[in-house]
């Protein structure tokens, strides 16, 4: 893989996003850089307010332009996202990059049938007759394993169950064979038995289509299920990046470690869960230095002076922390690893 | 660990655990909802300007006796239908030679009365019925809302004319007419918002604590219904002024010698080809007032639209 | 009396007395039913009904945490609202600490609410947006006749107890709080009447994982300190395993399995429970699931399948499952602690995987 060094599908460099209002300026993303190779699944893990969704939406330029300041560089395929005209961006949306949302009920148009919505997207981006587009819609519904797809083609979003709606949403997102799929917590609202079906299907489709996928989630279990690479975000920065096994089994950043130990997962019943104390910083007034330092049990004085540089914790595994060694020492040995 | 932001050694004190670092700072002052609304209004200069305009209009009506250059009812056959800036008659005179400016100042009293009193009355009546209907739901809701629908079935002007026609002219009857016309829409707004509140978990929590319906209505429903109703009511002020002017214009409102903007328009109508600008003056007053009220209520809506 | 357990300086309402003794279950629910009518047509006639809770019986023991799990539409939230009497039940009865609820001689609704409170899921609707949070907490003691100043003192102490400094938070409004902070307020509000039992309806589900851990720890502390009994409703099987003593699994308005948490997690007897447990995700990419344990969505509760409601998704379904409704009973004549509603677990049910019927002499 290293020898061929193919060009990454997505390259984001020093992305900064802030939202400006009369009351305050919220720095949601503060210098995020990452790459996604073609056919790779990157999971961005983070809690609410970490900037994971904002980062992903920036790739589609979905933020209200008048109140958002975006800086940095974003490239997807051959498109320089921030340099595109609004018109060119509309061609990119749906065709090159498409997105699956958490709540398909709000993302699908309630007054059109599922078939109409897929066919319309196909016609808009690829042209062709309505009939051919409908045939394609049927094919797509088959692909995402919607039972009795002929009937569902004529169904309105509210007539479908949550799981079927999300499948329809995915079919819509895949309708123009995008090279990059953005997924914003697409399974969070689903029941566990349905969630696993959708995750397995997404993984299979991703391999079939050879798409790059950026998958945003707060659930470490979901990341373990679907990711190749994982980026952990905190207060608008990626604080750890690496392969899914490295990050989840051998975390190098105290926040990742804290997330892992506070995820309820077979702990003994009488012991307290090792929770991270405190809550995330105020994005309107970020402290200098590492934003996690006030909550960190490994923190040393230099942590609050300047944001720690990114340090390698292994091959293709990096963390922004001065205390990687100490964190490594505290990682519980995995019985199954 | 250095820095004042560090709250407490982790896990040392269970009570400190939930206290996030930032709350230790002298955080933003607690303002409360109305405080926040005022904060937003304070920087909304357009709304403040029109609020000032409304205050000016109100003041000019209140102090009409001091401000008016002439007696509004003093006719003069010699000075009929004079143009703008005719001697001391800055806005000219009407078909009976009465000073237009004085009549507009005095007329503001009637018009503002017609704009505000029916809206306040309708807010109380409609709000009460709406909150009860929305919270109770079921059959009571059906009864109240279907009765309101009967009024909704008619265009408001037609309804006002019909009621006014059957009650007869006069100021009190006009107030009653306007109140009846304005009640159903306010009731609908209150009902919609109360029935939304009804389904909120905090209402269930209050019920689960054993609170009575009256207590829940007072403490939980009313406070949440007030702002949408208030915003909507403020948009109705200008509608009410226009409606009142319309009724007066048709001769269904206050009776002739009393100065009233709508009535003035009606009587000056015949002179429209002689002194078009003078004839339009009461209309300008109506326009200015209703625009001011509309814009202020728009600003109010924005200020009250706090995500909370 | 448990007055010494409160550890609070301001006199709270006394915790209601333990009337039935230690062995008396805190709550016995028998045959609870709630059908929601679906109205339609020109005359708004009842065209169908959702059997949201259909003949559910269970007990909650004193001092335990009963976990209730199931997917959306299984009726777990409706069940919570029935127990709180926020919804009227169509049939069934409740016995709280030996006293029948809502009968002449038994416990009045008002008394039940002193004993039993509920924590709602954190959402924008769980707290009144126009009330400062200490007012929200002080509201229920005030409803029960406490004087304003004292109710407020109690509210501030409870805020302190759930980890929010009253001097910073007391006067704040819900929109100024994060999800975790709001959930702490929700818990404080439920404790304001000093109840003996709490129903926690998806109380941590909407929270971030690190916050969820904080709140779960807090719930553990409060349970010991206030001598509480919990009914913990959740769809998260990891969390239910951590917090519960016994578990009740629901599917389409009915209980399919009930028993001690370790038994159920180690040896699920109902295929639905087994599938739910298999769907748990692990934080290890080596433990990826490749084939979904169940296919399809939970069926619509409007027209549930005949016989066993799970049969449409069950890999072991046979004709008997279509014809007869499996009763909730001890499996294979084992102890009555572990109940299952599956033909496979009941000898002589006619299912090919069930043991033969015991020979009657």
PDB file of N, CA and C in Angstrom, chain B residues 157-167 177 252:
ATOM      1  N   UNK B 157     -63.882  41.254   7.510  1.00  0.00           N
ATOM      2  CA  UNK B 157     -64.564  42.514   7.236  1.00  0.00           C
ATOM      3  C   UNK B 157     -66.079  42.298   7.173  1.00  0.00           C
ATOM      4  N   UNK B 158     -66.457  41.240   6.472  1.00  0.00           N
ATOM      5  CA  UNK B 158     -67.875  40.928   6.333  1.00  0.00           C
ATOM      6  C   UNK B 158     -68.496  40.674   7.699  1.00  0.00           C
ATOM      7  N   UNK B 159     -67.756  39.918   8.509  1.00  0.00           N
ATOM      8  CA  UNK B 159     -68.233  39.592   9.851  1.00  0.00           C
ATOM      9  C   UNK B 159     -68.412  40.866  10.669  1.00  0.00           C
ATOM     10  N   UNK B 160     -67.398  41.739  10.583  1.00  0.00           N
ATOM     11  CA  UNK B 160     -67.466  42.987  11.339  1.00  0.00           C
ATOM     12  C   UNK B 160     -68.657  43.825  10.891  1.00  0.00           C
ATOM     13  N   UNK B 161     -68.849  43.892   9.587  1.00  0.00           N
ATOM     14  CA  UNK B 161     -69.975  44.670   9.064  1.00  0.00           C
ATOM     15  C   UNK B 161     -71.298  44.080   9.553  1.00  0.00           C
ATOM     16  N   UNK B 162     -71.377  42.748   9.517  1.00  0.00           N
ATOM     17  CA  UNK B 162     -72.622  42.101   9.925  1.00  0.00           C
ATOM     18  C   UNK B 162     -72.930  42.361  11.393  1.00  0.00           C
ATOM     19  N   UNK B 163     -71.919  42.162  12.252  1.00  0.00           N
ATOM     20  CA  UNK B 163     -72.153  42.360  13.680  1.00  0.00           C
ATOM     21  C   UNK B 163     -72.463  43.818  13.961  1.00  0.00           C
ATOM     22  N   UNK B 164     -71.633  44.677  13.389  1.00  0.00           N
ATOM     23  CA  UNK B 164     -71.811  46.101  13.605  1.00  0.00           C
ATOM     24  C   UNK B 164     -73.184  46.551  13.123  1.00  0.00           C
ATOM     25  N   UNK B 165     -73.577  46.017  11.980  1.00  0.00           N
ATOM     26  CA  UNK B 165     -74.877  46.373  11.426  1.00  0.00           C
ATOM     27  C   UNK B 165     -76.013  45.997  12.353  1.00  0.00           C
ATOM     28  N   UNK B 166     -75.886  44.812  12.986  1.00  0.00           N
ATOM     29  CA  UNK B 166     -76.983  44.377  13.846  1.00  0.00           C
ATOM     30  C   UNK B 166     -76.936  45.084  15.199  1.00  0.00           C
ATOM     31  N   UNK B 167     -75.732  45.432  15.668  1.00  0.00           N
ATOM     32  CA  UNK B 167     -75.640  46.120  16.964  1.00  0.00           C
ATOM     33  C   UNK B 167     -75.955  47.599  16.838  1.00  0.00           C
ATOM     34  N   UNK B 177     -67.802  44.754  18.517  1.00  0.00           N
ATOM     35  CA  UNK B 177     -67.672  44.116  17.208  1.00  0.00           C
ATOM     36  C   UNK B 177     -66.249  43.654  16.961  1.00  0.00           C
ATOM     37  N   UNK B 252     -70.488  52.761  10.032  1.00  0.00           N
ATOM     38  CA  UNK B 252     -70.913  51.827  11.077  1.00  0.00           C
ATOM     39  C   UNK B 252     -70.158  52.038  12.378  1.00  0.00           C
TER      40      UNK B 252
END
